């Protein structure tokens, strides 16, 4: 449909068809608005001289919605895969990960205090299932007498927990939008401390997954011993499962978290309460024979040590694993129902009280019942306590299942925290930008996959052994605590906001205590694995720093002032087409090259001049005006002579970009891939490093 | 220097500078020859109307030698790497593989019979070091009495060797240019039998490496037992070393081979001769206690079987490993000094006699001395014989070293044979074409690397255990023998050449015997590993066939008749430039795109319309005439909306090729790579599958 210029114009543009405007670029639709560039204008000469018809196509209409001039919104089907391979891959992804979500579907559930406790506290609360055992396993090295120190050590850790919790109450108020250690340090202390906190946290998130999953598997294998030898496989499978679940984008749904967390609280407090009741009524007495046997097994193992201050410090350091996860609430303040910070504070207080009660309760029962893991036992201390208290019945198994579930949940929180911190770091250009892309399901896929792989490796290397992982674990957490608390101290001091007379000393105590504990961790656990973390954190900091420096350099180089740097006019590009012979793919590639430029040369590299002669004859028969140059390569290398030829070409006009046009075969089946394009790939790799050289891939789709 | 058209032309073109010719394309040098396209013509308007100057550049002169019009020969420095990474890589390669060789340096040393025996017979002769042991290890399962069958079984194998050798004497005469089983089968029987022979041979070359290296390591660990537990590492290292050596392109240098082969012959015959002498003089008597102890160890192991025909057949089948490598000489006839076929025949006869003497001599000594490996012994039978004969002194160690060396040489022949057969197959389009490329050192690198990897895997999977590998080994060899002999039968029958009355029956006997042995191998060893080869050979044949079918389809599609299919004129290409924002890299990419075509559109895909608005304002400030289209992508996918946009663009003129121009960052350091181009890579992958769509990579070299 073509309509003359001034008259007969339509008032309503028809879908996917034409609107009319006056001559050329200034075309306007009937309603007077500019015709957007997303429409295609076709100008024809009318019958009268000077009369022109303008026909406007709207080819995008079927698949895009127009959101303004030059702005198209892709409809859902834009995301359908095209190739067979793509469709199969999408099928697998849909099955595993689910259908994509639109960015606008990104919404945060606001959590009540009850749900928030479940979401944010699972990591901290679950620590109670292994912290006591870690203390016991150190003290037992110095024999029965040393075990009497279990409760004092646990008490000291309880005190530490109180200090940390009170300190973080300050952070919550100061950072109602979420105050992770990285944010607080960056805000108040600058880049270096922030990166130290970030590295410490990244390390400890990886360890959270490894430790929690290993402990969760231990809870399972304590109840079902024959699974013990498959523990690594079980743990790795769980990590894999959690990676998948998180790629699906489990939001921190309170409902999902509430059930296992409260199940654990009920069963654990049930165990402690019932245990205390049975002890009070005299129906539960220590199994002294078992205790003696376990002690003897340690004596025989040859691992005994004298009781020393260092040993007690190590017991304390190991037990500090109970505090991991405490900072989670201060990270997630915005997820609370209003008034956010007040609700978050209350939840933190409750969490600390519950955790202390669990930890001290379990420690008391273990001490009172004389429960000591034998040197080669594969049963957890909590499992031994539960067996003593509940007997070998359903309640015992419920306790083990609840323990396992909350530990898996605890690992899951790392799957939310690690990618989020990576996103912060990527946004600030400290980590590769891929970490800032949201996947189909709005989850930060790169971070999730990275965490899954690294923690699975850790589980394999450490044989899913919680006790071996713990010495690496708490140090990162306490380094992050210290950075965060020190940041708060600085903040109070410089801002002198209302309440600073109270807040400052609280955070000073917090910073000094957590700092001291970090040093204790480093010293007492150094030879037991902490050295690895002490080495890794600075390396990570340097890597983050260097990534940042690189991105900054790049952004400096790329930054441009539009008005000061108008688009450059380049001379005509010189096109070079390497040809292996003369066939349809070569013919098509040359046609394409000629459509781009008049300056095209075909180049044939060979070590066989006879064959080259035959090609020249065929070329002449073909009658193309594209000249053919033969390069003889005595060393059979294709790339070398071609690169040199390009160098020589470039000498005449160094500013003219050289363009190499390559035919690439697209086979119909994936298994045919290794049969093609090997040479082109190597050539592309070589050309990639040559300045001022572009490469054009002209795909030739094989139809059979 | 610009000189007018008709006058003042130079008689000698100066290096790297100008020659002069008349207007445009018809330019001729002073000596009347056409000016080649490898020179660059520059045409200028003279002062008088119609007067034109033509200046001819020879920019290629410095780096190329001119070998004719339009033909350049790259000078040595064409092969120098350019990037820092490339230089390091080249340094490593030069160190490991050596400097490149020109194709013209490909030359064959002509071998005397003495050297030829060393080169071609190491594989066959080395088999004598394990064949006897394999017979013993089967017969011992039926107890002491069964062991008396060792010599009869060895005798039968000797007879078989005679039949095979006489048969191959015919092949050598018929195929003076080399008659491997693949060639002979293809020539006479057609494609299917040829592919069966080829698959059987490829399999057996891999096994030659695995078995010989494992046996070589066994010779070493027999002498130095504490190395036994490192045998897999040793064997894999040896395979790696041989891969490297062969990538350097060890030609079949007679001198290198001669020393170890003749050392082995001297020590082995020395051992047999000295052993017989000591037996004759009564100074060497069987150690009956050791024999009884070894027999008892088998009794206790619970692996005993009754003596049965099947067991004897298994012993025979295992012992047939002695025949592997026999066909090597018929493969390499052209390497002999003239008269080639006569020398080759003589060498084959000598080889068969020597092999038979070694094998029967070792078998006799083993039987007479009552040497039986204990069930869990890690010492080879030849080592036990040598220890008995020579005592524990220097001669014993010399024997072990000689055995190890010849076994390593035997593996090395497979490194020559496998790539050569792969080359034949690639030339006939049955294997990927990469297998036909010669590397820097004229060696077929792909074949060598493939053989190295596969045989190393085999060594690892089979724990470098010769006894476990042998049942897989001989079957492939005998399948290939059978194909080759059957081919000879067919040849005699159809050609009736001189001597066919003698040759035909010889090859009929050869074909029937080797065929029967192949069936015995398959049946007797089926459950001991032969099933794997029986399954693999047909699978390989099918794969080779399908690769061939694919290449044939492709070549049909690509074949063109130059006179019938002139070059097509394509409409102007449509260029699409995805832009992440506006920076210098984008500016440069757009300049480049505009130099290629007037029809360029920049496309910005985003899920943030506010940011898109800001970009539009900057774009307007910039004042380019390239229109900017915004695509809003609610699902954050870049590829989906872009592909849909291209589809819509393509609707208007489906014949116009769409070209997507992408900026790619080239960082200065390799470790910066993961920080860039992730998005471009994914987009390129998606575009690769879209028909009629070319992709241009415009590299942006980061300078800092």
Short mmCIF file of N, CA and C in Angstrom, two decimals, chain A residues 76-168:
data_model
loop_
_atom_site.label_atom_id
_atom_site.label_comp_id
_atom_site.label_asym_id
_atom_site.label_seq_id
_atom_site.Cartn_x
_atom_site.Cartn_y
_atom_site.Cartn_z
N UNK A 76 7.37 -12.10 25.25
CA UNK A 76 7.87 -13.33 25.89
C UNK A 76 8.59 -14.26 24.92
N UNK A 77 8.09 -14.42 23.69
CA UNK A 77 8.69 -15.43 22.81
C UNK A 77 10.09 -15.07 22.35
N UNK A 78 10.53 -13.85 22.68
CA UNK A 78 11.91 -13.49 22.35
C UNK A 78 12.89 -14.45 23.01
N UNK A 79 12.44 -15.09 24.05
CA UNK A 79 13.37 -15.87 24.86
C UNK A 79 13.39 -17.33 24.48
N UNK A 80 12.57 -17.68 23.46
CA UNK A 80 12.56 -19.07 23.03
C UNK A 80 13.88 -19.40 22.36
N UNK A 81 14.43 -20.57 22.64
CA UNK A 81 15.68 -20.95 21.97
C UNK A 81 15.39 -21.30 20.53
N UNK A 82 16.44 -21.26 19.70
CA UNK A 82 16.25 -21.45 18.28
C UNK A 82 16.77 -22.80 17.77
N UNK A 83 17.95 -23.14 18.18
CA UNK A 83 18.52 -24.37 17.63
C UNK A 83 17.93 -25.56 18.37
N UNK A 84 18.10 -26.75 17.77
CA UNK A 84 17.65 -27.97 18.41
C UNK A 84 18.39 -28.16 19.72
N UNK A 85 19.70 -27.93 19.62
CA UNK A 85 20.54 -28.03 20.82
C UNK A 85 20.03 -27.08 21.89
N UNK A 86 19.75 -25.85 21.48
CA UNK A 86 19.26 -24.84 22.40
C UNK A 86 17.97 -25.27 23.05
N UNK A 87 17.08 -25.90 22.25
CA UNK A 87 15.80 -26.32 22.81
C UNK A 87 15.98 -27.42 23.83
N UNK A 88 16.87 -28.37 23.53
CA UNK A 88 17.09 -29.45 24.51
C UNK A 88 17.65 -28.86 25.80
N UNK A 89 18.64 -27.97 25.64
CA UNK A 89 19.27 -27.34 26.79
C UNK A 89 18.24 -26.57 27.58
N UNK A 90 17.33 -25.85 26.86
CA UNK A 90 16.31 -25.11 27.58
C UNK A 90 15.39 -26.07 28.34
N UNK A 91 15.08 -27.20 27.69
CA UNK A 91 14.22 -28.18 28.34
C UNK A 91 14.83 -28.61 29.66
N UNK A 92 16.12 -28.94 29.61
CA UNK A 92 16.81 -29.38 30.82
C UNK A 92 16.79 -28.27 31.87
N UNK A 93 17.07 -27.04 31.39
CA UNK A 93 17.12 -25.93 32.34
C UNK A 93 15.78 -25.65 32.97
N UNK A 94 14.73 -25.68 32.13
CA UNK A 94 13.39 -25.46 32.68
C UNK A 94 13.08 -26.48 33.75
N UNK A 95 13.46 -27.73 33.45
CA UNK A 95 13.16 -28.80 34.39
C UNK A 95 13.91 -28.58 35.70
N UNK A 96 15.19 -28.21 35.58
CA UNK A 96 16.01 -28.09 36.78
C UNK A 96 15.79 -26.74 37.46
N UNK A 97 15.70 -25.68 36.68
CA UNK A 97 15.76 -24.34 37.24
C UNK A 97 14.41 -23.62 37.22
N UNK A 98 13.52 -24.02 36.29
CA UNK A 98 12.20 -23.39 36.23
C UNK A 98 12.10 -22.34 35.15
N UNK A 99 10.88 -21.81 34.93
CA UNK A 99 10.68 -20.80 33.88
C UNK A 99 11.28 -19.48 34.34
N UNK A 100 11.74 -18.66 33.38
CA UNK A 100 12.36 -17.38 33.76
C UNK A 100 11.37 -16.44 34.45
N UNK A 101 11.89 -15.58 35.27
CA UNK A 101 11.06 -14.57 35.94
C UNK A 101 11.45 -13.19 35.40
N UNK A 102 10.47 -12.30 35.27
CA UNK A 102 10.77 -10.94 34.83
C UNK A 102 11.40 -10.17 35.98
N UNK A 103 12.21 -9.16 35.63
CA UNK A 103 12.88 -8.38 36.67
C UNK A 103 11.86 -7.76 37.63
N UNK A 104 10.69 -7.40 37.06
CA UNK A 104 9.70 -6.76 37.91
C UNK A 104 9.15 -7.72 38.96
N UNK A 105 9.36 -9.02 38.77
CA UNK A 105 8.87 -9.99 39.76
C UNK A 105 9.78 -10.07 40.97
N UNK A 106 10.88 -9.30 40.91
CA UNK A 106 11.80 -9.28 42.04
C UNK A 106 11.13 -8.54 43.20
N UNK A 107 10.75 -9.28 44.19
CA UNK A 107 10.06 -8.63 45.30
C UNK A 107 10.53 -9.27 46.59
N UNK A 108 10.55 -8.52 47.65
CA UNK A 108 10.97 -9.09 48.92
C UNK A 108 9.76 -9.32 49.81
N UNK A 109 9.70 -10.53 50.30
CA UNK A 109 8.68 -10.84 51.29
C UNK A 109 9.10 -10.11 52.57
N UNK A 110 8.17 -9.44 53.20
CA UNK A 110 8.50 -8.84 54.50
C UNK A 110 8.24 -9.87 55.58
N UNK A 111 9.21 -10.06 56.45
CA UNK A 111 9.14 -11.17 57.40
C UNK A 111 8.70 -10.71 58.78
N UNK A 112 7.82 -11.50 59.36
CA UNK A 112 7.50 -11.27 60.77
C UNK A 112 8.69 -11.74 61.60
N UNK A 113 8.69 -11.38 62.88
CA UNK A 113 9.82 -11.77 63.70
C UNK A 113 9.96 -13.30 63.78
N UNK A 114 8.81 -13.97 63.83
CA UNK A 114 8.84 -15.43 63.95
C UNK A 114 9.50 -16.06 62.71
N UNK A 115 9.04 -15.57 61.54
CA UNK A 115 9.63 -16.10 60.31
C UNK A 115 11.08 -15.66 60.16
N UNK A 116 11.36 -14.41 60.52
CA UNK A 116 12.72 -13.88 60.37
C UNK A 116 13.69 -14.70 61.20
N UNK A 117 13.26 -15.11 62.38
CA UNK A 117 14.13 -15.93 63.21
C UNK A 117 14.50 -17.21 62.47
N UNK A 118 13.48 -17.79 61.82
CA UNK A 118 13.73 -19.02 61.07
C UNK A 118 14.70 -18.77 59.91
N UNK A 119 14.49 -17.66 59.18
CA UNK A 119 15.28 -17.40 57.99
C UNK A 119 16.73 -17.06 58.36
N UNK A 120 16.89 -16.14 59.32
CA UNK A 120 18.23 -15.62 59.55
C UNK A 120 19.00 -16.38 60.62
N UNK A 121 18.28 -17.12 61.47
CA UNK A 121 18.97 -17.71 62.61
C UNK A 121 19.36 -19.17 62.39
N UNK A 122 18.93 -19.77 61.26
CA UNK A 122 19.20 -21.20 61.12
C UNK A 122 20.71 -21.47 61.14
N UNK A 123 21.47 -20.56 60.53
CA UNK A 123 22.92 -20.74 60.50
C UNK A 123 23.49 -20.72 61.92
N UNK A 124 23.13 -19.67 62.68
CA UNK A 124 23.66 -19.54 64.04
C UNK A 124 23.17 -20.69 64.92
N UNK A 125 21.86 -20.95 64.91
CA UNK A 125 21.30 -21.96 65.83
C UNK A 125 21.87 -23.34 65.52
N UNK A 126 22.05 -23.63 64.24
CA UNK A 126 22.53 -24.96 63.89
C UNK A 126 23.94 -25.20 64.42
N UNK A 127 24.70 -24.10 64.65
CA UNK A 127 26.06 -24.28 65.17
C UNK A 127 26.05 -25.03 66.50
N UNK A 128 24.96 -24.90 67.26
CA UNK A 128 24.91 -25.56 68.56
C UNK A 128 25.02 -27.06 68.42
N UNK A 129 24.74 -27.59 67.22
CA UNK A 129 24.77 -29.04 67.06
C UNK A 129 26.20 -29.57 66.97
N UNK A 130 27.18 -28.70 66.70
CA UNK A 130 28.55 -29.24 66.65
C UNK A 130 29.53 -28.52 67.59
N UNK A 131 29.16 -27.32 68.11
CA UNK A 131 30.14 -26.54 68.87
C UNK A 131 30.61 -27.28 70.13
N UNK A 132 29.68 -27.86 70.87
CA UNK A 132 30.06 -28.57 72.10
C UNK A 132 31.05 -29.69 71.80
N UNK A 133 30.73 -30.45 70.78
CA UNK A 133 31.58 -31.58 70.40
C UNK A 133 33.01 -31.12 70.10
N UNK A 134 33.12 -29.96 69.45
CA UNK A 134 34.46 -29.48 69.07
C UNK A 134 35.28 -29.16 70.32
N UNK A 135 34.60 -28.60 71.35
CA UNK A 135 35.31 -28.33 72.61
C UNK A 135 35.78 -29.64 73.25
N UNK A 136 34.85 -30.60 73.32
CA UNK A 136 35.16 -31.90 73.94
C UNK A 136 36.33 -32.58 73.28
N UNK A 137 36.32 -32.53 71.95
CA UNK A 137 37.34 -33.26 71.19
C UNK A 137 38.74 -32.68 71.39
N UNK A 138 38.82 -31.41 71.84
CA UNK A 138 40.14 -30.85 72.15
C UNK A 138 40.52 -31.19 73.60
N UNK A 139 39.57 -30.92 74.50
CA UNK A 139 39.91 -31.11 75.92
C UNK A 139 40.24 -32.56 76.24
N UNK A 140 39.59 -33.49 75.54
CA UNK A 140 39.79 -34.91 75.84
C UNK A 140 41.25 -35.31 75.62
N UNK A 141 41.95 -34.54 74.80
CA UNK A 141 43.36 -34.85 74.53
C UNK A 141 44.19 -34.80 75.82
N UNK A 142 43.72 -33.97 76.79
CA UNK A 142 44.47 -33.85 78.04
C UNK A 142 43.87 -34.73 79.14
N UNK A 143 42.97 -35.64 78.77
CA UNK A 143 42.46 -36.60 79.73
C UNK A 143 41.22 -36.14 80.48
N UNK A 144 40.75 -36.99 81.39
CA UNK A 144 39.46 -36.81 82.07
C UNK A 144 39.38 -35.49 82.84
N UNK A 145 40.48 -35.14 83.52
CA UNK A 145 40.45 -33.93 84.35
C UNK A 145 40.17 -32.70 83.51
N UNK A 146 40.79 -32.64 82.34
CA UNK A 146 40.63 -31.48 81.48
C UNK A 146 39.18 -31.28 81.04
N UNK A 147 38.44 -32.40 80.95
CA UNK A 147 37.06 -32.31 80.48
C UNK A 147 36.19 -31.47 81.41
N UNK A 148 36.62 -31.34 82.67
CA UNK A 148 35.84 -30.51 83.59
C UNK A 148 35.87 -29.05 83.17
N UNK A 149 36.79 -28.71 82.23
CA UNK A 149 36.85 -27.33 81.73
C UNK A 149 35.81 -27.05 80.65
N UNK A 150 35.10 -28.10 80.22
CA UNK A 150 34.13 -27.92 79.14
C UNK A 150 33.14 -26.82 79.44
N UNK A 151 32.50 -26.89 80.63
CA UNK A 151 31.48 -25.89 80.93
C UNK A 151 32.06 -24.49 81.05
N UNK A 152 33.19 -24.30 81.76
CA UNK A 152 33.78 -22.95 81.78
C UNK A 152 34.07 -22.40 80.37
N UNK A 153 34.64 -23.25 79.50
CA UNK A 153 34.91 -22.78 78.14
C UNK A 153 33.61 -22.40 77.44
N UNK A 154 32.60 -23.27 77.58
CA UNK A 154 31.31 -22.97 76.96
C UNK A 154 30.74 -21.68 77.53
N UNK A 155 30.93 -21.47 78.84
CA UNK A 155 30.45 -20.23 79.46
C UNK A 155 31.13 -19.02 78.86
N UNK A 156 32.45 -19.12 78.66
CA UNK A 156 33.17 -17.99 78.07
C UNK A 156 32.63 -17.68 76.68
N UNK A 157 32.32 -18.73 75.93
CA UNK A 157 31.78 -18.53 74.59
C UNK A 157 30.40 -17.87 74.66
N UNK A 158 29.61 -18.29 75.68
CA UNK A 158 28.30 -17.66 75.87
C UNK A 158 28.45 -16.17 76.12
N UNK A 159 29.45 -15.81 76.94
CA UNK A 159 29.70 -14.39 77.24
C UNK A 159 30.08 -13.65 75.95
N UNK A 160 30.95 -14.28 75.18
CA UNK A 160 31.36 -13.70 73.91
C UNK A 160 30.15 -13.46 73.01
N UNK A 161 29.25 -14.44 72.99
CA UNK A 161 28.04 -14.32 72.19
C UNK A 161 27.23 -13.10 72.62
N UNK A 162 27.14 -12.90 73.95
CA UNK A 162 26.38 -11.74 74.45
C UNK A 162 27.02 -10.44 73.96
N UNK A 163 28.36 -10.36 74.05
CA UNK A 163 29.06 -9.14 73.61
C UNK A 163 28.80 -8.88 72.13
N UNK A 164 28.94 -9.95 71.31
CA UNK A 164 28.75 -9.79 69.88
C UNK A 164 27.32 -9.35 69.58
N UNK A 165 26.35 -9.99 70.26
CA UNK A 165 24.95 -9.66 69.99
C UNK A 165 24.66 -8.20 70.35
N UNK A 166 25.14 -7.77 71.51
CA UNK A 166 24.89 -6.37 71.91
C UNK A 166 25.56 -5.42 70.92
N UNK A 167 26.76 -5.76 70.47
CA UNK A 167 27.44 -4.91 69.50
C UNK A 167 26.62 -4.80 68.21
N UNK A 168 26.14 -5.93 67.76
CA UNK A 168 25.40 -5.92 66.49
C UNK A 168 24.06 -5.22 66.60
#
